[in-house]
Amino acid sequence: MKITDIGERGLIDKIADKVCYKNRRVIQGIGDDAAVLSLGKKFLVATTDMLHKKADFPTILTPEDIGWMSVAVNLSDLAAMGAEPLCILMALGLEEDTSFDFFEGIVTGIFECCKKYSLDLVGGDIDKHFELTIVGTALGEAEKVVLQNGASEGDMLCIIGTLGGAAASINLINESAVVVDRLKDLMRAKISVKNPFVREGIILADFATSCIDTSDGFARSIHNIARKSNVGFLIDYDKIPIDPDLASYIDLDVLLYGGGDYGLLFTIKEEDLSEIKKIKELSGKIHVIGTATEEKEIILKNKGKKVTVEDKGYDHMVKT
Amino acid sequence: MKITDIGERGLIDKIADKVCYKNRRVIQGIGDDAAVLSLGKKFLVATTDMLHKKADFPTILTPEDIGWMSVAVNLSDLAAMGAEPLCILMALGLEEDTSFDFFEGIVTGIFECCKKYSLDLVGGDIDKHFELTIVGTALGEAEKVVLQNGASEGDMLCIIGTLGGAAASINLINESAVVVDRLKDLMRAKISVKNPFVREGIILADFATSCIDTSDGFARSIHNIARKSNVGFLIDYDKIPIDPDLASYIDLDVLLYGGGDYGLLFTIKEEDLSEIKKIKELSGKIHVIGTATEEKEIILKNKGKKVTVEDKGYDHMVKT
């Protein structure tokens, strides 16, 4: 049996099945957006993300985009937990013929993202590699964390950020050089996670009952919250925030099952929803798209019809 | 200009030159065995290491060895700081045709090392990759940390662990199938860091004035302590603990400039040396090999002759 027959989530489940946490500081281990440890009076939140050229860095990205993105994807995981960024370690696997200018571009992008979101680059590793590979590990702090397992029946399902833009960009790169030429800068921004919702995630931690980032796709993210919270969801298609810039390239399949958007999907009690809508940093950003149901299925209402949303999404391990 | 013209340390220096730590929690950033943050009453210590097939996993290693090693190299960095292991995150880049058995072997090795050294696997990432690539990021706790910059004139230079075994093993793999066949299990153990000096490092933290692990080679490690502490060293060749199992394959070049041994090189005041020699966990393991000098050079005394030890070692970035 090959690992590609099992898929990314299957492999993670195999590891999670074997794990047994010995340290009483571990509050959340494998299986959420990030790990949570109790350290001092606060929680320490830790997450790691491996990115590499073939899967994650299409040629339209500049080295600065690549550096930025390698930090930002980790910030999105911290945001989904409600954690304030603290620091990051970066392991860089660089191709032998990399120019110093390209390397400096990556480093510049890393520092720009670190500066904008107030975290320090505190360490890392540099290696020669067949394929450009960057693994960031970010640490954050939180007084309160939000996990994926806290949704209950009647909670409102909400999203910050739009959907489909990153997956549509990747599709266009493979399909249409003309469109890419016209929309390149816009697509670069969407793929390289120019705006991880760090501040929004921290504010949500005081209100949300569950939260996840949408990097593995909308459907997969909803299914994760549903499975862990033991609920289902009824979603209103018309309320889903489709990426406005690339809407004409986003069909239902890309919208539901494409990945790479790094928005925040969360649930919240109805009374708290009206409360957070007043908060300046969140105002105008929250899209209410559905409700949590006792029935365990994920159902999408679209023009009077109801369709079941499948539990699939971007899988790094499936054959391409 | 290519990155291979600059080398690993040159590239790290380029990053370190640009860094500016904003967070007052950062006690030690780039440039030691691990980063140190002040968190609660203790220090949080964090380190990351990228390993991959071509550079780090010769074919004699089993998948279990590979998993073990990917944890153990990080433990060695924590040990050099004097930190107690807390948890680890593992990013796995797996080749598409990897069998499930091979994957399970890696996971078994990871868990075995975690179990032996009492740390929890709390998260990670799984990706498909051209070349097997594993990046571990370990977190540890310490009440007191040892940096590389605290040695002063007159301090004794000591080492725990032997030298040359890992580099000699790698050389033999490239040169002699007959010897490899005879010594395979022994070489597997040396390459895959079967005994990181975790407990020893924690005890040393109360006494050592500086400490580093020898993974980048003996000469490079000494030069790091010397440069950061602004001292030199006079070393007695006869006192250097050459790996007894592979001594006949270890010449002066391999001994000084080969890497991958993961011992602990440290300095200590003479009065504390007699103290720590009595400690059960360290008894019989400490080799006193030299003294710190005001003169900044690193000098090796060998049969009445003195030779200068160059500042070179295992560089992941130099052309091969």
XYZ file of C-alpha atoms in Angstrom:
640
model
C 0.000 0.000 0.000
C 1.283 3.479 -0.919
C 0.811 6.609 1.165
C -0.985 8.246 -1.766
C -3.740 5.633 -1.391
C -4.343 6.849 2.159
C -4.190 10.620 1.706
C -3.005 13.388 3.977
C -5.786 13.167 6.517
C -5.591 9.380 6.656
C -1.880 9.601 7.456
C -2.445 12.237 10.125
C -5.144 10.022 11.657
C -2.695 7.101 11.734
C -0.277 9.247 13.742
C -2.964 10.731 15.967
C -4.212 7.213 16.798
C -0.813 6.302 18.225
C -0.176 9.466 20.175
C -0.389 9.566 23.945
C 0.405 12.888 25.596
C 2.552 12.522 28.697
C 3.123 16.172 29.473
C 0.358 17.796 31.440
C 1.117 21.087 29.721
C -0.316 19.781 26.432
C -3.856 21.158 26.126
C -4.308 20.418 22.417
C -2.006 18.195 20.400
C -2.394 16.856 16.858
C -5.668 17.650 15.097
C -6.393 21.375 15.287
C -4.943 24.393 13.449
C -2.120 24.488 15.999
C -0.949 22.851 19.212
C -1.722 24.471 22.555
C 0.390 24.233 25.700
C -0.260 25.672 29.099
C 2.818 27.712 29.981
C 2.798 30.217 32.783
C -0.479 32.108 32.979
C -1.092 32.035 29.244
C -1.324 29.460 26.528
C 1.521 28.892 24.123
C 0.303 28.097 20.603
C 2.618 26.384 18.085
C 2.171 25.547 14.417
C 4.338 24.419 11.512
C 3.796 24.514 7.731
C 5.871 22.999 4.957
C 5.757 24.813 1.616
C 7.673 23.910 -1.521
C 8.081 25.032 -5.077
C 6.036 22.542 -7.031
C 2.985 22.595 -4.796
C 2.996 26.099 -3.358
C 5.166 28.588 -5.261
C 3.942 29.090 -8.841
C 6.382 31.030 -11.013
C 4.334 34.231 -10.874
C 5.386 34.668 -7.233
C 8.394 36.884 -6.564
C 10.966 35.756 -3.986
C 9.505 38.438 -1.694
C 6.033 36.853 -2.101
C 7.526 33.431 -1.265
C 9.149 34.728 1.920
C 6.008 36.565 2.978
C 3.759 33.583 2.270
C 5.973 31.214 4.278
C 5.386 33.337 7.367
C 1.748 34.265 6.618
C 0.435 30.689 6.333
C 1.624 30.099 9.892
C 0.059 33.346 11.093
C -3.260 32.149 9.721
C -3.047 29.037 11.898
C -2.252 31.159 14.965
C -5.188 33.430 14.050
C -7.567 30.472 13.892
C -6.619 29.678 17.510
C -6.932 33.311 18.610
C -3.231 33.659 19.395
C -1.059 36.752 19.299
C 2.084 36.091 17.181
C 5.290 35.875 19.187
C 8.079 34.502 17.026
C 8.909 32.222 14.124
C 11.667 29.815 13.134
C 12.322 29.285 9.423
C 13.991 26.255 7.846
C 15.060 27.098 4.295
C 15.946 24.401 1.783
C 17.506 26.272 -1.144
C 18.304 24.975 -4.614
C 22.006 24.879 -5.424
C 21.788 27.382 -8.284
C 19.798 29.943 -6.270
C 21.169 33.451 -6.797
C 21.997 35.594 -3.826
C 19.416 38.134 -5.047
C 16.674 35.504 -4.953
C 17.722 34.489 -1.429
C 17.716 38.120 -0.329
C 14.234 38.530 -1.811
C 12.919 35.632 0.259
C 14.536 37.047 3.388
C 13.069 40.489 2.663
C 9.590 38.963 2.328
C 10.017 37.087 5.602
C 11.054 40.255 7.427
C 8.243 42.333 5.889
C 5.606 39.904 7.088
C 7.254 39.596 10.511
C 7.322 43.391 10.832
C 3.711 43.892 9.815
C 2.421 41.309 12.270
C 4.882 42.059 15.093
C 6.665 38.765 15.403
C 10.375 38.092 15.575
C 12.401 35.716 13.421
C 14.379 33.989 16.174
C 16.025 31.049 14.466
C 16.002 28.479 11.724
C 18.098 26.297 9.504
C 19.571 26.641 6.014
C 20.154 23.676 3.774
C 20.823 22.878 0.152
C 17.837 21.102 -1.397
C 16.649 19.703 -4.741
C 13.496 21.792 -4.533
C 12.964 25.120 -2.800
C 11.356 24.130 0.505
C 10.451 26.440 3.372
C 9.165 25.280 6.725
C 8.057 27.948 9.161
C 7.189 27.197 12.768
C 5.375 29.998 14.538
C 4.752 30.450 18.232
C 1.982 32.589 19.648
C 0.477 33.463 22.998
C -3.157 33.527 24.011
C -5.178 34.079 27.150
C -7.992 32.111 25.579
C -7.865 29.731 22.629
C -10.571 28.636 20.217
C -10.571 25.023 19.064
C -12.473 23.355 16.235
C -14.690 21.324 18.550
C -16.900 23.877 20.299
C -19.794 24.456 17.880
C -23.274 23.476 19.018
C -26.706 23.304 17.426
C -28.074 26.742 16.603
C -24.689 28.487 16.424
C -24.268 30.815 13.476
C -21.659 29.792 10.900
C -19.602 32.768 9.732
C -16.619 33.512 7.575
C -14.089 36.344 7.375
C -12.391 36.549 3.978
C -13.541 35.418 0.567
C -13.427 32.036 -1.127
C -12.200 30.627 -4.421
C -9.599 33.266 -5.284
C -6.478 31.233 -4.604
C -7.721 28.031 -6.273
C -9.015 29.979 -9.288
C -5.617 31.669 -9.595
C -3.802 28.337 -9.617
C -6.224 26.982 -12.227
C -5.714 30.043 -14.418
C -1.948 29.682 -14.241
C -2.321 26.198 -15.659
C -4.897 27.187 -18.252
C -4.580 30.724 -19.547
C -1.404 32.733 -20.032
C -3.454 35.698 -21.293
C -5.523 36.031 -18.133
C -2.446 35.508 -15.965
C -0.703 38.319 -17.765
C -3.628 40.667 -17.090
C -4.316 39.669 -13.477
C -0.864 38.647 -12.298
C -0.471 41.051 -9.372
C -3.925 40.299 -8.078
C -3.293 36.558 -8.302
C 0.091 36.896 -6.601
C -1.593 38.573 -3.645
C -4.252 35.870 -3.392
C -1.817 32.964 -3.569
C 0.761 34.441 -1.213
C -1.677 35.200 1.635
C -1.186 38.945 1.708
C -3.679 39.458 4.531
C -3.760 36.744 7.171
C -6.533 37.618 9.625
C -4.332 37.897 12.684
C -6.054 40.739 14.537
C -9.492 39.411 13.657
C -8.633 35.966 15.043
C -7.444 37.411 18.340
C -10.690 39.352 18.792
C -12.799 36.333 17.810
C -11.190 34.229 20.545
C -13.382 35.969 23.123
C -16.585 35.088 21.275
C -16.296 32.227 18.774
C -17.343 28.718 19.818
C -15.120 27.150 17.136
C -12.724 28.391 14.474
C -10.575 27.042 11.635
C -8.721 28.608 8.746
C -9.978 27.738 5.269
C -6.590 26.800 3.799
C -7.608 23.201 3.055
C -10.777 24.403 1.334
C -14.229 25.517 2.434
C -15.870 22.056 2.450
C -13.011 20.353 4.289
C -12.913 23.134 6.877
C -16.649 22.941 7.584
C -16.468 19.174 7.820
C -13.625 19.454 10.311
C -15.641 21.712 12.600
C -18.752 19.564 12.115
C -16.997 16.279 12.888
C -15.129 17.591 15.902
C -18.138 19.442 17.303
C -20.567 16.635 16.487
C -22.978 18.883 14.576
C -23.991 19.438 10.945
C -24.471 22.687 9.030
C -27.123 24.193 6.794
C -25.468 26.720 4.486
C -27.042 29.360 2.298
C -25.227 29.468 -1.051
C -26.209 33.082 -1.693
C -24.445 34.226 1.468
C -21.062 32.672 0.642
C -18.519 35.429 -0.103
C -17.130 34.458 -3.496
C -13.884 36.258 -4.358
C -15.186 39.313 -6.267
C -12.052 39.802 -8.371
C -12.101 36.329 -9.882
C -15.789 35.430 -9.507
C -16.176 34.584 -13.179
C -13.517 31.878 -12.818
C -14.986 30.315 -9.687
C -17.486 27.501 -10.185
C -19.159 25.548 -7.382
C -16.408 22.946 -7.369
C -13.628 25.520 -6.961
C -15.661 27.361 -4.341
C -16.322 24.338 -2.174
C -13.300 22.168 -2.706
C -10.448 24.471 -3.765
C -7.941 25.447 -1.085
C -5.430 28.147 -0.263
C -7.670 31.051 0.760
C -6.702 31.408 4.422
C -9.911 33.010 5.642
C -11.355 32.286 9.076
C -14.433 30.069 9.332
C -16.041 30.168 12.751
C -19.199 29.582 14.743
C -20.713 31.942 17.277
C -23.829 32.293 19.418
C -26.429 34.542 17.801
C -26.334 37.038 20.684
C -22.567 37.385 20.421
C -22.768 37.894 16.678
C -24.545 41.229 17.048
C -21.921 42.154 19.647
C -18.877 41.480 17.456
C -20.377 43.172 14.424
C -19.973 46.431 16.360
C -16.234 45.921 16.867
C -14.308 48.240 14.577
C -11.719 45.684 13.425
C -14.432 43.212 12.400
C -17.039 45.608 11.110
C -18.156 44.783 7.574
C -15.929 41.717 7.371
C -18.217 39.021 8.793
C -20.367 36.967 6.436
C -23.042 34.869 8.142
C -23.482 31.862 5.883
C -25.404 29.239 7.815
C -26.328 27.569 11.099
C -25.213 24.500 13.004
C -27.761 21.672 12.965
C -28.408 18.554 15.012
C -28.519 16.586 11.768
C -24.870 15.713 11.059
C -24.807 16.391 7.319
C -23.417 19.508 5.621
C -26.210 20.793 3.373
C -25.976 23.655 0.882
C -29.221 25.441 -0.037
C -28.969 26.823 -3.557
C -31.998 28.256 -5.402
C -34.458 26.145 -3.492
C -32.435 22.954 -3.960
C -30.441 21.241 -1.254
C -27.145 19.509 -2.031
C -24.820 17.617 0.276
C -21.338 19.082 0.617
C -18.750 16.311 0.470
C -15.867 15.932 2.887
C -13.085 16.623 0.428
C -10.632 19.413 -0.222
C -7.044 20.152 -0.999
C -5.039 17.031 -0.128
C -1.262 17.367 -0.318
C -0.839 13.636 -0.569
C -3.187 12.567 -3.333
C -1.696 11.734 -6.734
C -1.650 14.538 -9.298
C 26.510 35.586 -7.171
C 25.188 32.179 -6.074
C 24.320 31.184 -2.528
C 26.857 28.355 -2.735
C 29.587 30.992 -3.037
C 28.551 32.405 0.333
C 28.023 29.228 2.348
C 25.645 28.374 5.144
C 27.186 30.569 7.803
C 27.514 33.503 5.412
C 23.813 33.282 4.614
C 22.872 33.047 8.282
C 25.035 36.106 8.987
C 23.223 38.004 6.214
C 19.912 37.278 7.953
C 21.256 37.962 11.442
C 22.579 41.347 10.270
C 19.072 42.423 9.308
C 17.237 41.151 12.337
C 15.927 43.468 15.012
C 14.060 41.875 17.891
C 10.939 43.776 18.881
C 9.559 41.425 21.469
C 11.044 41.855 24.918
C 10.543 38.145 25.529
C 13.335 37.277 23.089
C 16.457 36.570 25.153
C 18.447 34.867 22.400
C 17.510 34.955 18.713
C 19.457 33.785 15.677
C 23.008 32.544 16.298
C 23.016 29.940 19.064
C 21.999 26.263 19.168
C 18.410 27.386 19.806
C 16.310 30.478 20.445
C 15.446 31.464 24.021
C 12.319 33.318 25.119
C 11.336 34.452 28.553
C 7.888 32.996 29.183
C 6.412 32.808 32.639
C 9.006 32.025 35.275
C 11.083 29.826 32.997
C 12.773 30.116 29.644
C 11.227 28.614 26.553
C 13.838 27.177 24.187
C 13.013 26.544 20.509
C 14.996 24.932 17.704
C 14.345 23.632 14.188
C 16.329 21.264 11.958
C 15.776 20.357 8.319
C 16.946 16.882 7.287
C 16.583 15.315 3.859
C 17.460 12.142 2.033
C 20.451 13.115 -0.041
C 22.322 14.954 2.712
C 21.219 13.189 5.868
C 19.638 9.771 5.304
C 22.087 7.301 3.719
C 20.458 4.088 2.533
C 21.779 2.030 5.457
C 19.315 3.845 7.744
C 16.001 2.128 8.390
C 12.813 4.224 8.380
C 12.818 3.855 12.181
C 16.362 5.319 12.277
C 15.191 8.229 10.103
C 12.264 9.025 12.392
C 14.412 8.751 15.504
C 17.170 10.913 14.044
C 14.732 13.645 13.010
C 13.715 14.065 16.646
C 17.149 13.441 18.176
C 19.007 16.177 16.252
C 16.602 18.693 17.781
C 17.065 17.200 21.250
C 20.789 17.746 20.903
C 20.195 21.469 20.311
C 17.944 21.657 23.376
C 20.624 19.792 25.362
C 23.279 22.310 24.339
C 21.098 25.043 25.879
C 20.413 23.011 29.020
C 16.699 22.699 28.286
C 14.292 19.964 29.313
C 12.399 18.665 26.225
C 8.734 19.613 26.162
C 7.266 18.874 22.746
C 8.014 18.645 19.039
C 6.266 19.455 15.764
C 7.226 17.418 12.694
C 6.798 18.476 9.078
C 7.105 15.428 6.812
C 7.700 15.770 3.072
C 7.172 12.267 1.697
C 8.014 10.931 -1.759
C 4.999 9.927 -3.829
C 5.943 6.265 -4.058
C 6.575 5.875 -0.319
C 5.013 2.681 0.999
C 2.766 2.797 4.010
C 5.214 0.475 5.814
C 8.048 2.947 5.310
C 5.859 5.787 6.594
C 4.883 3.713 9.622
C 8.560 2.999 10.285
C 9.362 6.705 10.354
C 6.460 7.365 12.698
C 7.551 4.500 14.974
C 11.064 5.984 15.154
C 9.654 9.407 15.991
C 7.525 7.987 18.805
C 10.355 5.842 20.201
C 12.642 8.863 20.509
C 9.834 10.997 21.946
C 9.077 8.322 24.512
C 12.675 7.821 25.594
C 13.257 11.531 26.111
C 9.791 12.371 27.493
C 8.557 14.815 24.909
C 5.226 14.883 23.124
C 4.603 15.033 19.385
C 1.978 17.780 19.348
C 1.607 18.689 15.696
C 3.101 18.917 12.253
C 2.415 18.877 8.564
C 2.415 16.179 5.875
C 3.210 16.941 2.285
C 4.165 15.150 -0.902
C 7.744 15.973 -1.862
C 10.356 15.115 -4.514
C 12.829 14.142 -1.816
C 12.123 12.787 1.664
C 12.420 15.863 3.882
C 11.751 16.041 7.611
C 11.755 19.243 9.630
C 11.389 18.914 13.373
C 10.856 21.890 15.652
C 11.377 21.135 19.317
C 10.421 23.226 22.326
C 12.035 22.902 25.713
C 11.945 24.575 29.106
C 14.820 25.706 31.259
C 15.315 27.562 34.509
C 18.781 28.499 33.341
C 20.203 28.423 29.818
C 23.771 28.153 28.601
C 24.760 30.178 25.549
C 27.851 29.949 23.367
C 29.238 33.281 24.514
C 30.180 32.781 28.187
C 33.661 31.246 28.073
C 36.506 33.234 29.585
C 40.278 32.864 29.768
C 41.331 29.951 31.937
C 38.093 27.994 31.572
C 38.520 24.295 30.907
C 37.325 23.057 27.493
C 35.486 19.749 27.771
C 33.524 17.372 25.610
C 30.908 14.715 26.272
C 30.669 12.164 23.466
C 33.246 11.025 20.934
C 34.321 12.536 17.629
C 34.720 11.345 14.071
C 32.319 8.391 14.133
C 29.524 9.900 12.045
C 31.789 11.467 9.400
C 33.868 8.282 9.130
C 30.665 6.290 8.650
C 29.531 8.543 5.823
C 32.962 8.293 4.182
C 32.917 4.498 4.452
C 29.472 4.325 2.842
C 30.894 6.140 -0.150
C 34.116 4.132 -0.232
C 33.823 0.580 1.014
C 30.841 -1.751 0.696
C 32.746 -4.492 2.531
C 33.317 -2.427 5.662
C 29.751 -1.117 5.560
C 28.456 -4.679 5.455
C 30.491 -5.587 8.533
C 29.831 -2.449 10.589
C 26.384 -1.438 9.365
C 24.510 -1.498 12.662
C 27.245 0.417 14.418
C 27.309 3.042 11.666
C 23.515 3.335 11.670
C 23.635 4.182 15.374
C 26.348 6.789 14.893
C 24.641 8.527 11.985
C 21.154 8.507 13.451
C 22.110 10.094 16.805
C 21.059 7.200 19.016
C 22.134 8.971 22.205
C 21.567 12.718 22.286
C 22.982 14.019 25.583
C 19.729 15.398 26.929
C 20.122 14.655 30.648
C 23.795 15.646 30.568
C 22.975 19.011 28.996
C 20.379 19.803 31.631
C 22.842 19.100 34.450
C 25.595 21.098 32.713
C 23.362 24.176 32.587
C 24.076 24.809 36.270
C 27.830 24.796 35.746
C 28.987 25.364 32.169
C 30.040 28.849 31.077
C 29.323 28.028 27.412
C 28.025 25.039 25.460
C 27.397 23.960 21.860
C 26.639 20.657 20.180
C 29.295 19.309 17.820
C 26.936 18.585 14.901
C 28.699 21.000 12.536
C 32.080 19.491 13.404
C 34.591 19.855 16.206
C 36.586 22.757 14.696
C 33.521 24.767 13.703
C 31.986 24.276 17.153
C 35.123 25.423 18.973
C 35.437 28.432 16.679
C 31.820 29.354 17.412
C 32.403 29.382 21.163
C 35.734 31.188 20.710
C 34.325 33.914 18.459
C 31.253 34.539 20.567
C 33.135 34.450 23.851
C 36.087 36.427 22.511
C 38.677 33.872 23.589
C 40.949 31.316 21.932
C 41.682 27.711 22.893
C 44.737 25.560 23.398
C 43.770 21.937 22.784
C 45.683 18.772 23.628
C 45.334 16.298 20.741
C 45.941 13.291 22.983
C 42.919 14.147 25.109
C 40.408 14.308 22.238
C 38.003 11.366 22.473
C 38.226 9.758 19.048
C 35.374 7.342 18.326
C 36.862 4.012 19.503
C 34.779 1.838 17.154
C 35.952 3.551 13.979
C 39.275 5.026 15.119
C 41.219 3.412 12.286
C 39.054 5.300 9.765
C 39.382 8.685 11.450
C 42.267 10.875 10.339
C 42.945 14.393 11.631
C 40.824 15.972 8.905
C 37.777 13.842 9.707
C 38.299 14.406 13.425
C 38.498 18.179 13.219
C 36.287 19.029 10.299
C 33.787 16.161 9.929
C 30.304 16.737 11.329
C 27.303 14.820 12.590
C 28.502 13.597 15.988
C 26.121 15.489 18.264
C 28.296 15.526 21.358
C 28.357 18.461 23.772
C 31.351 20.780 23.756
C 31.456 23.101 26.749
C 33.601 25.272 28.967
C 33.608 25.304 32.742
C 35.538 26.847 35.622
C 38.213 24.504 36.985
C 36.615 24.401 40.448
C 33.243 23.400 38.986
C 34.832 20.678 36.884
C 35.799 18.650 39.939
C 32.258 19.176 41.221
C 30.467 17.867 38.118
C 32.775 14.889 37.766
C 31.164 13.553 40.943
C 27.670 13.707 39.496
C 26.468 10.218 38.662
C 24.971 11.056 35.260
C 28.194 12.704 34.093
C 30.715 10.436 35.783
C 33.249 9.017 33.323
C 31.778 10.894 30.368
C 33.683 14.178 30.540
C 36.867 14.582 28.533
C 38.925 17.662 29.401
C 40.666 18.595 26.183
C 42.026 22.102 26.589
C 41.815 25.569 28.077
C 40.501 28.949 26.978
C 43.249 31.457 26.173
C 43.491 35.205 25.829
C 45.164 34.673 22.442
C 42.251 34.348 19.980
C 43.582 31.460 17.899
C 42.552 27.812 18.190
C 45.776 25.838 18.620
C 46.120 22.061 18.662
C 49.153 20.598 20.451
C 50.114 17.285 18.872
C 53.357 15.482 19.726
C 55.152 18.664 20.647
C 53.993 20.492 17.534
C 51.358 23.212 17.476
C 48.945 23.552 14.555
C 46.223 26.088 13.983
C 42.698 24.682 13.754
C 40.835 26.315 10.883
C 37.317 27.674 11.128
C 35.669 25.198 8.809
C 33.289 22.282 9.173
C 30.253 20.674 7.697
C 28.557 23.297 5.517
C 25.159 22.345 4.100
C 25.438 24.972 1.420
C 28.839 24.415 -0.184
C 28.935 22.681 -3.585
C 29.514 18.935 -3.518
